[in-house]
Coordinates of C-alpha atoms in Angstrom, one line a residue:
Chain A
X1 CA 106.6 103.6 92.4
X2 CA 103.1 103.3 93.8
X3 CA 102.5 105.0 97.1
X4 CA 102.5 102.9 100.2
X5 CA 98.9 102.2 101.1
X6 CA 97.4 103.0 104.5
X7 CA 94.1 101.4 105.5
X8 CA 91.7 100.4 108.3
X9 CA 89.8 97.1 108.6
X10 CA 87.2 95.6 106.2
X11 CA 83.7 96.9 106.6
X12 CA 85.2 100.3 107.6
X13 CA 83.6 102.3 110.3
X14 CA 84.4 106.0 110.8
X15 CA 87.6 105.4 112.8
X16 CA 88.9 103.0 110.1
X17 CA 88.5 105.7 107.5
X18 CA 89.6 108.7 109.6
X19 CA 92.6 106.9 111.1
X20 CA 93.8 105.9 107.6
X21 CA 93.5 109.6 106.5
X22 CA 95.3 110.8 109.7
X23 CA 98.1 108.2 109.6
X24 CA 98.7 108.8 105.9
X25 CA 98.9 112.6 106.5
X26 CA 101.1 112.1 109.5
X27 CA 103.5 109.7 107.8
X28 CA 103.7 111.9 104.7
X29 CA 104.8 114.8 106.9
X30 CA 107.5 112.4 108.3
X31 CA 108.8 111.9 104.8
X32 CA 107.0 108.8 103.6
X33 CA 104.9 108.7 100.4
X34 CA 101.5 107.1 101.4
X35 CA 97.9 107.0 100.3
X36 CA 94.9 106.4 102.5
X37 CA 92.5 103.8 101.1
X38 CA 89.5 102.0 102.4
X39 CA 88.6 98.2 102.4
X40 CA 85.0 98.9 101.6
X41 CA 82.5 101.7 101.1
X42 CA 82.0 104.1 104.0
X43 CA 78.8 103.6 106.0
X44 CA 76.1 106.2 106.4
X45 CA 77.7 107.7 109.5
X46 CA 81.1 108.1 107.9
X47 CA 79.5 109.5 104.8
X48 CA 77.8 112.1 107.0
X49 CA 81.2 113.1 108.4
X50 CA 82.9 113.1 105.0
X51 CA 80.2 115.4 103.6
X52 CA 80.1 117.6 106.7
X53 CA 83.9 118.3 106.5
X54 CA 84.2 118.3 102.7
X55 CA 86.5 115.3 102.6
X56 CA 86.9 113.1 99.5
X57 CA 86.0 109.4 100.0
X58 CA 89.2 107.4 99.9
X59 CA 89.8 105.0 97.0
X60 CA 88.3 101.6 97.8
X61 CA 90.4 98.4 97.4
X62 CA 90.2 94.8 98.6
X63 CA 93.7 93.8 97.6
X64 CA 96.9 95.9 98.0
X65 CA 99.0 96.4 94.9
X66 CA 102.1 97.7 96.8
X67 CA 104.6 95.6 98.7
X68 CA 104.5 97.7 101.8
X69 CA 101.4 98.7 103.8
X70 CA 100.4 100.5 107.0
X71 CA 97.6 99.1 109.1
X72 CA 95.3 101.3 111.2
X73 CA 92.5 100.4 113.6
X74 CA 93.1 96.6 113.1
X75 CA 96.0 94.2 113.1
X76 CA 94.5 90.7 112.6
X77 CA 95.0 89.3 109.1
X78 CA 91.3 88.2 108.8
X79 CA 90.2 91.8 109.0
X80 CA 92.7 93.1 106.5
X81 CA 93.3 93.1 102.7
X82 CA 92.9 89.7 101.1
X83 CA 96.6 89.4 100.2
X84 CA 98.0 90.6 103.6
X85 CA 100.2 87.5 103.9
X86 CA 102.2 88.5 100.9
X87 CA 102.8 92.1 102.1
X88 CA 105.3 93.8 104.5
X89 CA 103.6 95.8 107.2
X90 CA 105.8 98.7 108.0
X91 CA 103.6 100.4 110.6
X92 CA 100.6 99.6 112.8
X93 CA 98.5 102.2 114.7
X94 CA 95.7 100.4 116.6
X95 CA 93.7 100.2 119.8
X96 CA 92.4 96.6 119.6
X97 CA 93.6 93.3 121.1
X98 CA 96.6 91.9 119.3
X99 CA 96.9 88.8 117.2
X100 CA 99.8 89.6 115.0
X101 CA 102.9 87.9 113.6
X102 CA 105.7 89.2 111.4
X103 CA 109.1 87.9 110.3
X104 CA 110.9 91.3 110.8
X105 CA 110.7 94.2 113.2
X106 CA 108.4 97.1 112.4
X107 CA 106.8 100.1 114.0
X108 CA 103.8 99.0 116.1
X109 CA 101.9 101.3 118.4
X110 CA 98.8 100.3 120.2
X111 CA 97.1 101.8 123.2
X112 CA 93.9 101.0 124.9
X113 CA 92.3 104.4 124.0
X114 CA 88.8 105.0 122.7
X115 CA 89.8 105.3 119.1
X116 CA 92.8 105.0 116.8
X117 CA 92.3 108.6 115.9
X118 CA 92.9 109.5 119.6
X119 CA 96.2 107.7 119.4
X120 CA 97.2 109.4 116.1
X121 CA 96.3 112.8 117.7
X122 CA 99.1 112.1 120.2
X123 CA 101.6 111.5 117.4
X124 CA 100.7 114.8 115.7
X125 CA 101.0 116.6 119.0
X126 CA 104.4 114.9 120.0
X127 CA 105.9 116.0 116.7
X128 CA 104.3 119.4 116.6
X129 CA 102.4 118.7 113.3
X130 CA 99.3 120.9 112.8
X131 CA 96.1 119.0 111.9
X132 CA 94.1 120.6 109.1
X133 CA 90.5 121.5 109.9
X134 CA 88.9 118.9 107.7
X135 CA 91.2 116.1 109.0
X136 CA 90.5 117.1 112.6
X137 CA 86.8 116.9 111.8
X138 CA 87.2 113.3 110.6
X139 CA 89.3 112.4 113.6
X140 CA 86.7 114.0 115.9
X141 CA 84.0 112.0 114.2
X142 CA 85.9 108.8 114.7
X143 CA 86.5 109.5 118.4
X144 CA 82.8 110.2 118.8
X145 CA 81.8 107.1 116.8
X146 CA 84.1 104.6 118.6
X147 CA 83.2 105.9 122.1
X148 CA 79.5 106.6 121.4
X149 CA 80.1 110.2 122.4
X150 CA 82.3 109.2 125.4
X151 CA 79.7 106.8 126.7
X152 CA 81.4 103.5 125.9
X153 CA 83.5 101.9 128.6
X154 CA 86.4 102.1 126.2
X155 CA 86.5 105.9 126.8
X156 CA 89.6 107.1 128.7
X157 CA 90.6 110.4 130.2
X158 CA 92.8 110.9 127.2
X159 CA 89.7 110.7 124.9
X160 CA 87.9 113.2 127.1
X161 CA 90.7 115.6 126.7
X162 CA 91.4 115.0 123.0
X163 CA 87.8 115.4 122.0
X164 CA 88.0 119.0 123.1
X165 CA 91.2 119.7 121.3
X166 CA 90.0 118.0 118.1
X167 CA 86.7 119.9 118.3
X168 CA 88.7 123.1 118.5
X169 CA 90.9 122.2 115.5
X170 CA 87.8 121.2 113.6
X171 CA 86.0 124.4 114.6
X172 CA 83.1 122.5 116.1
X173 CA 81.8 124.7 118.9
X174 CA 79.4 122.1 120.4
X175 CA 80.7 118.5 119.9
X176 CA 77.8 117.0 121.8
X177 CA 75.4 118.4 119.3
X178 CA 77.5 117.4 116.4
X179 CA 78.1 114.0 117.9
X180 CA 74.4 113.2 118.3
X181 CA 73.7 114.2 114.6
X182 CA 76.7 112.0 113.5
X183 CA 75.5 109.0 115.5
X184 CA 71.9 109.3 114.4
X185 CA 73.1 109.5 110.8
X186 CA 74.3 105.9 111.2
X187 CA 71.1 104.5 112.8
X188 CA 68.5 104.7 110.0
X189 CA 68.3 100.9 109.5
X190 CA 64.8 100.9 107.9
X191 CA 66.1 101.2 104.3
X192 CA 68.8 98.5 104.8
X193 CA 68.4 94.9 103.8
X194 CA 69.1 92.1 106.3
X195 CA 72.3 91.4 104.4
X196 CA 73.4 95.0 104.8
X197 CA 72.6 94.9 108.5
X198 CA 74.6 91.8 109.3
X199 CA 77.5 92.7 107.0
X200 CA 77.8 96.3 107.8
X201 CA 80.2 96.3 110.6
X202 CA 81.0 92.6 111.0
X203 CA 84.4 91.3 111.8
X204 CA 85.9 87.8 111.9
X205 CA 87.5 86.4 115.0
X206 CA 89.4 83.1 115.7
X207 CA 88.2 81.3 118.8
X208 CA 90.0 77.9 119.1
X209 CA 90.3 76.6 115.5
X210 CA 87.1 78.1 114.2
X211 CA 86.2 81.4 112.7
X212 CA 83.3 83.3 114.3
X213 CA 81.7 86.5 113.0
X214 CA 80.6 89.4 115.2
X215 CA 78.4 92.1 113.7
X216 CA 77.0 95.2 115.4
X217 CA 74.4 97.8 114.5
X218 CA 73.7 101.0 116.4
X219 CA 70.1 102.1 116.7
X220 CA 67.7 104.2 118.8
X221 CA 65.0 101.4 118.6
X222 CA 66.1 97.9 119.3
X223 CA 62.6 96.5 118.9
X224 CA 62.3 97.5 115.3
X225 CA 65.4 95.5 114.5
X226 CA 64.3 92.5 116.5
X227 CA 61.0 92.6 114.6
X228 CA 63.1 91.4 111.6
X229 CA 64.6 88.4 113.5
X230 CA 63.3 85.7 111.1
X231 CA 64.7 87.4 108.0
X232 CA 68.0 88.1 109.9
X233 CA 68.2 84.5 110.9
X234 CA 67.8 83.3 107.4
X235 CA 70.5 85.7 106.1
X236 CA 72.9 84.8 108.9
X237 CA 72.5 81.1 108.4
X238 CA 73.2 81.5 104.7
X239 CA 76.3 83.5 105.4
X240 CA 77.6 81.0 108.0
X241 CA 77.2 78.2 105.4
X242 CA 78.7 80.2 102.4
X243 CA 81.7 81.7 104.3
X244 CA 82.3 78.8 106.7
X245 CA 81.7 80.8 109.9
X246 CA 81.1 78.5 112.9
X247 CA 78.7 81.1 114.3
X248 CA 77.5 84.7 114.0
X249 CA 76.7 87.0 116.9
X250 CA 74.7 90.0 115.8
X251 CA 74.7 92.7 118.4
X252 CA 72.0 95.4 118.3
X253 CA 73.1 98.4 120.4
X254 CA 70.8 101.2 121.7
X255 CA 73.1 104.2 121.6
X256 CA 70.8 106.4 123.6
X257 CA 70.5 104.1 126.6
X258 CA 73.8 102.2 126.2
X259 CA 72.4 98.7 126.2
X260 CA 72.5 95.8 123.7
X261 CA 70.7 92.6 122.8
X262 CA 72.3 90.0 120.5
X263 CA 71.1 87.3 118.2
X264 CA 73.2 84.2 117.7
X265 CA 73.1 81.4 115.1
X266 CA 75.8 78.8 115.0
X267 CA 77.8 76.3 117.1
X268 CA 78.6 76.4 120.8
X269 CA 75.7 78.6 121.9
X270 CA 76.4 77.6 125.5
X271 CA 79.9 79.1 125.3
X272 CA 78.3 82.4 124.5
X273 CA 75.9 82.0 127.4
X274 CA 78.7 81.3 129.8
X275 CA 80.7 84.2 128.5
X276 CA 77.9 86.6 129.5
X277 CA 76.4 84.5 132.3
X278 CA 73.0 84.8 130.7
X279 CA 70.8 82.6 128.6
X280 CA 69.3 82.9 125.1
X281 CA 65.5 83.1 124.9
X282 CA 64.2 82.6 121.3
X283 CA 67.8 83.1 120.0
X284 CA 68.1 86.5 121.8
X285 CA 70.4 87.3 124.6
X286 CA 70.2 90.5 126.7
X287 CA 73.4 92.3 127.2
X288 CA 72.6 95.2 129.6
X289 CA 75.3 97.9 129.7
X290 CA 77.2 96.4 126.8
X291 CA 78.0 98.7 124.0
X292 CA 81.7 97.9 123.1
X293 CA 82.5 94.8 121.0
X294 CA 86.2 95.3 121.7
X295 CA 86.0 95.7 125.4
X296 CA 82.8 93.9 126.5
X297 CA 82.1 91.2 123.9
X298 CA 85.4 89.9 122.4
X299 CA 87.3 89.5 125.7
X300 CA 84.7 87.4 127.5
X301 CA 84.1 85.3 124.3
X302 CA 87.9 84.8 124.0
X303 CA 88.0 83.6 127.6
X304 CA 85.0 81.3 127.2
X305 CA 86.2 79.7 124.0
X306 CA 89.8 79.2 125.0
Chain B
X1 CA 99.8 94.5 146.7
X2 CA 102.9 93.2 144.9
X3 CA 104.5 95.6 142.5
X4 CA 103.8 95.0 138.8
X5 CA 106.9 93.2 137.4
X6 CA 108.8 94.4 134.4
X7 CA 111.2 92.1 132.6
X8 CA 113.2 91.3 129.5
X9 CA 113.6 87.9 127.9
X10 CA 115.1 84.7 129.3
X11 CA 118.9 84.5 129.1
X12 CA 119.0 88.2 129.5
X13 CA 121.5 90.3 127.6
X14 CA 122.4 93.9 128.6
X15 CA 119.4 95.4 126.8
X16 CA 116.9 92.9 128.5
X17 CA 118.2 94.1 131.9
X18 CA 118.7 97.8 131.1
X19 CA 115.4 98.2 129.3
X20 CA 113.6 96.5 132.3
X21 CA 115.3 99.0 134.6
X22 CA 114.4 101.9 132.3
X23 CA 110.8 100.9 131.7
X24 CA 110.2 100.4 135.4
X25 CA 111.7 103.8 136.2
X26 CA 109.7 105.4 133.4
X27 CA 106.4 103.8 134.3
X28 CA 106.8 104.6 138.0
X29 CA 107.3 108.3 137.1
X30 CA 104.0 107.9 135.2
X31 CA 102.2 106.7 138.3
X32 CA 102.5 102.9 138.2
X33 CA 104.1 100.8 140.9
X34 CA 106.5 98.5 139.2
X35 CA 109.7 96.5 139.9
X36 CA 112.3 95.6 137.3
X37 CA 113.3 91.9 137.5
X38 CA 115.4 89.5 135.3
X39 CA 114.6 86.1 133.9
X40 CA 118.1 84.8 134.6
X41 CA 121.5 85.9 135.9
X42 CA 123.2 88.8 134.0
X43 CA 126.0 87.8 131.7
X44 CA 129.6 89.0 132.0
X45 CA 129.0 92.0 129.8
X46 CA 126.0 93.1 131.8
X47 CA 127.8 92.5 135.1
X48 CA 130.6 94.8 133.8
X49 CA 128.0 97.5 133.1
X50 CA 126.2 97.0 136.4
X51 CA 129.5 97.3 138.3
X52 CA 130.7 100.2 136.3
X53 CA 127.6 102.3 137.0
X54 CA 127.1 101.0 140.5
X55 CA 123.6 99.5 139.7
X56 CA 122.2 96.7 141.9
X57 CA 121.5 93.5 140.0
X58 CA 117.7 93.1 139.6
X59 CA 116.0 90.2 141.4
X60 CA 116.0 87.0 139.4
X61 CA 112.7 85.2 138.8
X62 CA 111.4 82.5 136.4
X63 CA 107.7 82.8 137.2
X64 CA 105.8 86.0 137.8
X65 CA 103.8 86.2 141.1
X66 CA 101.8 89.2 140.0
X67 CA 98.7 89.2 137.8
X68 CA 99.9 92.0 135.6
X69 CA 103.3 92.4 133.9
X70 CA 105.3 94.6 131.5
X71 CA 107.4 92.9 128.8
X72 CA 110.5 94.6 127.4
X73 CA 112.9 93.5 124.7
X74 CA 110.7 90.5 123.8
X75 CA 107.1 89.7 123.1
X76 CA 107.0 86.0 122.3
X77 CA 105.7 83.7 125.0
X78 CA 108.5 81.2 124.6
X79 CA 111.1 83.8 125.6
X80 CA 109.1 85.0 128.6
X81 CA 108.2 83.9 132.1
X82 CA 107.0 80.3 132.4
X83 CA 103.5 81.3 133.5
X84 CA 103.0 84.0 130.9
X85 CA 99.8 82.5 129.6
X86 CA 98.1 83.1 133.0
X87 CA 99.1 86.8 133.2
X88 CA 97.8 90.1 131.8
X89 CA 100.4 92.0 129.8
X90 CA 99.7 95.7 130.3
X91 CA 102.7 97.1 128.3
X92 CA 105.2 95.9 125.8
X93 CA 108.3 97.9 124.7
X94 CA 110.3 96.0 122.1
X95 CA 112.3 96.1 118.9
X96 CA 111.9 92.6 117.7
X97 CA 109.6 90.9 115.2
X98 CA 106.1 90.3 116.6
X99 CA 104.4 87.0 117.5
X100 CA 101.9 88.1 120.1
X101 CA 98.3 87.5 121.0
X102 CA 96.1 88.9 123.7
X103 CA 92.4 88.9 124.5
X104 CA 92.2 92.6 125.4
X105 CA 93.8 95.9 124.2
X106 CA 97.0 97.0 125.8
X107 CA 99.9 99.5 125.4
X108 CA 102.3 98.1 122.8
X109 CA 105.2 100.0 121.3
X110 CA 107.7 98.5 119.0
X111 CA 110.1 100.2 116.6
X112 CA 112.9 98.8 114.4
X113 CA 115.6 100.6 116.4
X114 CA 118.9 99.2 117.5
X115 CA 117.9 98.5 121.1
X116 CA 114.8 98.7 123.3
X117 CA 116.7 101.1 125.5
X118 CA 116.9 103.5 122.4
X119 CA 113.1 103.3 122.2
X120 CA 112.7 104.0 125.9
X121 CA 115.0 107.0 125.7
X122 CA 112.4 108.5 123.3
X123 CA 109.6 108.0 125.9
X124 CA 111.7 109.8 128.6
X125 CA 112.4 112.6 126.2
X126 CA 108.8 112.9 125.0
X127 CA 107.6 113.3 128.5
X128 CA 110.5 115.4 129.8
X129 CA 111.6 112.9 132.4
X130 CA 115.2 113.2 133.4
X131 CA 117.3 109.9 133.3
X132 CA 119.5 109.4 136.3
X133 CA 123.2 109.0 135.5
X134 CA 123.4 105.3 136.5
X135 CA 120.3 104.4 134.5
X136 CA 121.6 106.3 131.5
X137 CA 124.8 104.3 131.8
X138 CA 122.9 101.0 131.7
X139 CA 120.8 102.2 128.7
X140 CA 124.0 103.4 126.9
X141 CA 125.6 99.9 127.6
X142 CA 122.5 98.2 126.2
X143 CA 122.5 100.3 123.0
X144 CA 126.3 99.6 122.5
X145 CA 125.7 95.9 123.2
X146 CA 122.8 95.4 120.8
X147 CA 124.3 97.4 118.0
X148 CA 127.9 96.1 118.6
X149 CA 129.0 99.7 119.0
X150 CA 126.8 100.9 116.1
X151 CA 128.3 98.3 113.7
X152 CA 125.3 96.0 113.5
X153 CA 122.9 96.5 110.5
X154 CA 120.2 97.0 113.0
X155 CA 121.7 100.4 113.8
X156 CA 119.6 103.4 112.8
X157 CA 120.2 107.2 112.7
X158 CA 118.2 107.4 115.9
X159 CA 120.7 105.1 117.6
X160 CA 123.6 107.2 116.4
X161 CA 122.0 110.3 117.9
X162 CA 120.7 108.7 121.1
X163 CA 124.1 107.1 121.9
X164 CA 125.6 110.6 122.2
X165 CA 122.8 111.9 124.4
X166 CA 122.9 108.8 126.7
X167 CA 126.7 109.1 126.9
X168 CA 126.3 112.7 128.0
X169 CA 123.6 111.7 130.6
X170 CA 125.9 108.9 131.8
X171 CA 128.9 111.2 131.9
X172 CA 130.9 109.0 129.6
X173 CA 133.2 111.2 127.6
X174 CA 134.4 108.6 125.1
X175 CA 131.7 106.1 124.4
X176 CA 133.8 104.2 121.8
X177 CA 136.5 103.5 124.4
X178 CA 133.9 102.5 127.0
X179 CA 132.0 100.4 124.4
X180 CA 135.0 98.3 123.4
X181 CA 135.7 97.6 127.1
X182 CA 132.1 96.6 127.6
X183 CA 132.0 94.3 124.6
X184 CA 135.3 92.7 125.4
X185 CA 134.1 92.0 128.9
X186 CA 131.5 89.7 127.3
X187 CA 134.0 87.8 125.1
X188 CA 136.1 85.8 127.6
X189 CA 134.7 82.4 126.7
X190 CA 137.7 80.3 127.9
X191 CA 136.4 79.9 131.4
X192 CA 132.9 78.9 130.2
X193 CA 131.6 75.3 129.8
X194 CA 130.1 74.3 126.5
X195 CA 126.7 74.3 128.3
X196 CA 127.3 77.9 129.3
X197 CA 128.2 78.8 125.8
X198 CA 125.1 77.4 124.1
X199 CA 122.7 78.5 126.8
X200 CA 124.1 82.0 127.3
X201 CA 122.1 84.0 124.9
X202 CA 119.9 81.3 123.3
X203 CA 116.3 82.0 122.4
X204 CA 113.5 79.7 121.1
X205 CA 111.7 80.3 117.9
X206 CA 108.7 78.6 116.3
X207 CA 109.2 77.7 112.6
X208 CA 106.3 75.8 111.3
X209 CA 105.1 73.5 114.1
X210 CA 108.6 73.0 115.6
X211 CA 110.7 74.8 118.1
X212 CA 114.2 75.7 117.1
X213 CA 116.9 77.3 119.3
X214 CA 119.3 80.0 118.2
X215 CA 122.2 80.8 120.4
X216 CA 124.9 83.4 119.8
X217 CA 128.3 84.2 121.4
X218 CA 130.5 87.2 120.7
X219 CA 134.2 86.7 120.5
X220 CA 137.4 88.3 119.2
X221 CA 138.6 84.8 118.1
X222 CA 136.2 82.5 116.2
X223 CA 138.8 79.7 115.8
X224 CA 139.2 79.2 119.6
X225 CA 135.5 78.6 119.8
X226 CA 135.4 76.3 116.7
X227 CA 138.2 74.2 118.3
X228 CA 135.6 73.1 120.9
X229 CA 133.2 71.9 118.1
X230 CA 133.0 68.2 119.2
X231 CA 132.2 69.1 122.8
X232 CA 129.7 71.8 121.6
X233 CA 128.0 69.2 119.4
X234 CA 127.6 66.7 122.2
X235 CA 126.1 69.4 124.5
X236 CA 123.7 70.7 121.8
X237 CA 122.5 67.2 120.9
X238 CA 121.8 66.5 124.6
X239 CA 119.9 69.8 124.9
X240 CA 117.9 69.2 121.7
X241 CA 116.8 65.8 123.0
X242 CA 116.1 66.9 126.6
X243 CA 114.2 70.1 125.7
X244 CA 112.6 68.9 122.5
X245 CA 114.2 71.4 120.1
X246 CA 114.0 70.3 116.5
X247 CA 117.4 72.0 115.9
X248 CA 120.0 74.3 117.4
X249 CA 121.8 77.0 115.5
X250 CA 124.9 78.2 117.4
X251 CA 126.2 81.5 116.0
X252 CA 129.8 82.6 116.7
X253 CA 130.2 86.3 116.0
X254 CA 133.5 88.1 115.6
X255 CA 132.7 91.6 117.0
X256 CA 135.9 93.2 115.7
X257 CA 135.4 92.1 112.1
X258 CA 131.6 91.9 112.0
X259 CA 131.4 88.3 110.7
X260 CA 130.0 85.1 112.0
X261 CA 130.1 81.3 111.5
X262 CA 127.5 79.0 112.8
X263 CA 127.2 75.3 113.9
X264 CA 123.9 73.5 113.4
X265 CA 122.6 70.2 114.8
X266 CA 119.1 69.1 114.2
X267 CA 116.4 68.6 111.5
X268 CA 116.0 70.3 108.2
X269 CA 119.7 71.4 107.7
X270 CA 118.9 72.1 104.0
X271 CA 116.4 74.7 105.0
X272 CA 119.1 76.6 106.9
X273 CA 121.4 76.3 103.9
X274 CA 118.7 77.7 101.6
X275 CA 118.0 80.5 104.0
X276 CA 121.6 81.7 103.7
X277 CA 122.3 80.4 100.3
X278 CA 125.4 78.6 101.6
X279 CA 126.4 75.1 102.5
X280 CA 127.5 73.4 105.7
X281 CA 131.0 72.0 105.7
X282 CA 131.7 69.7 108.7
X283 CA 128.6 71.2 110.4
X284 CA 129.9 74.7 110.1
X285 CA 128.3 77.4 107.8
X286 CA 130.0 80.7 107.0
X287 CA 127.9 83.8 107.5
X288 CA 130.0 86.7 106.3
X289 CA 128.8 90.1 107.3
X290 CA 126.2 88.6 109.6
X291 CA 126.2 89.9 113.2
X292 CA 122.5 90.4 114.0
X293 CA 120.3 87.4 115.0
X294 CA 117.2 89.6 114.8
X295 CA 117.8 91.2 111.4
X296 CA 120.1 88.8 109.6
X297 CA 119.3 85.3 111.0
X298 CA 115.7 85.1 112.1
X299 CA 114.0 86.7 109.1
X300 CA 115.7 84.4 106.4
X301 CA 115.1 81.4 108.6
X302 CA 111.4 82.4 109.0
X303 CA 111.1 82.7 105.2
X304 CA 112.8 79.5 104.5
X305 CA 110.8 77.4 107.0
X306 CA 107.4 78.9 106.2

């Protein structure tokens, strides 16, 4: 029989890939027979980590060909494989808000920690399972990526402790230095098309009865991204029309200064303004201090739309 | 400030009460300030256990007066406090199917084990927190109640192990003997009104766009309950009308022989027949081998209705 598939969300970031690798390794040690796969090609940052630690890129799928699956770093159907409704989810490991429905009990563990990899580290530790060096490196990279090197408000004391332990397991003596290299590897946007930029890390969210899209890019130079506003607008409006999104919020985050601005094209612009208590000027809204989609963007939007 | 409230589902069974006591004790040891409460008066079985182990009945509420709450042994809004939509759920410990939505990340742990108390036992053990004798007795009673003394198909190897450890902590030398006493304490239905019978353990479920109600009583004599069919029908039809239930399935379970029959009054009777591949005769359907609402009733109904 085919192995049970383990995967993170579409448009995988480093945590989606690393947590799938970690959960698969962990569950196999617990007696399951699983394979980590990815719902899309790794981004530049993840490729940097895969190469650095000599880890093979997981097989890429968009539809699962097994009956049972494990979800990591996501739980909402819209962020998962296209045939999720026909599958049985046996386990979820996640650190996001929950919008999940099943017809039978399952294993579900979520915690508001900085990364899903941080959560999985706890399971390895609880059961006394040693994490191989290369896997620890990927999990370390995921923790660094999701917390922007412990700067995101999603960072917890647990993350601050686990980063040290994972760095040790991964034999990284200076995780700050490694972390900056990793984050910078993901910020060279100059060679990317506007379509790449808006699709890169975008996720769909249901607010009311409509589907909205929220994308995010990390950069060290917000102005050079904003300089491409007209081309981004054109691409976003095409995507809204083709995929039926009611709106698209494109967040541009300065990882060095922990600030963001966002572009928005779509319905209900005023609901976005009231979510953040700020106004759009020329389609751009300032989001000072905002770096976390999960903690600082989705919750106020959910409140404002519902 | 008021303590954070911890509670199980409406119409509490022994696990709803015991898991609330256990989760509150556990979280307080972890530094939170919580109080276990109940969404309704304990049933006869739970009262037997509370008396046996000298535990005070938790305060009964139907609305939470704190902003933050902890859910145990349930997750669906329809089974929770009336004002659940206005509250922030910080933790869930549960062993049921999931139908849950939040706007922010939280701690959520579910496992397909026999009782929520079994799951909580694992958290005490992981963190090396000793369970006091009286609390262990309540958790033992909950495990026995939910698994019908390990006979329900929801029983796992973990439950078979934990029952021994909880019995030891509770200083119960023969848990089989105690378990039968406990279960029988919940089966004296003769003094109960029809309204008590149908309301006792009933929960609401969403199938499609309609709300259905599923109640269950344990007995050692199915025929004596069926003899009250006409009066039960009248009471159920009144309740369907008053509360807007599309239908009410009333399951009568023989705990000695591990069988059930069910009465049904409401819409879509044929969907219930196709869920169980059997037909109603005089409003009664045979459910041989069925004892678990969670594992053997709700999943086939969910499939059949959706």
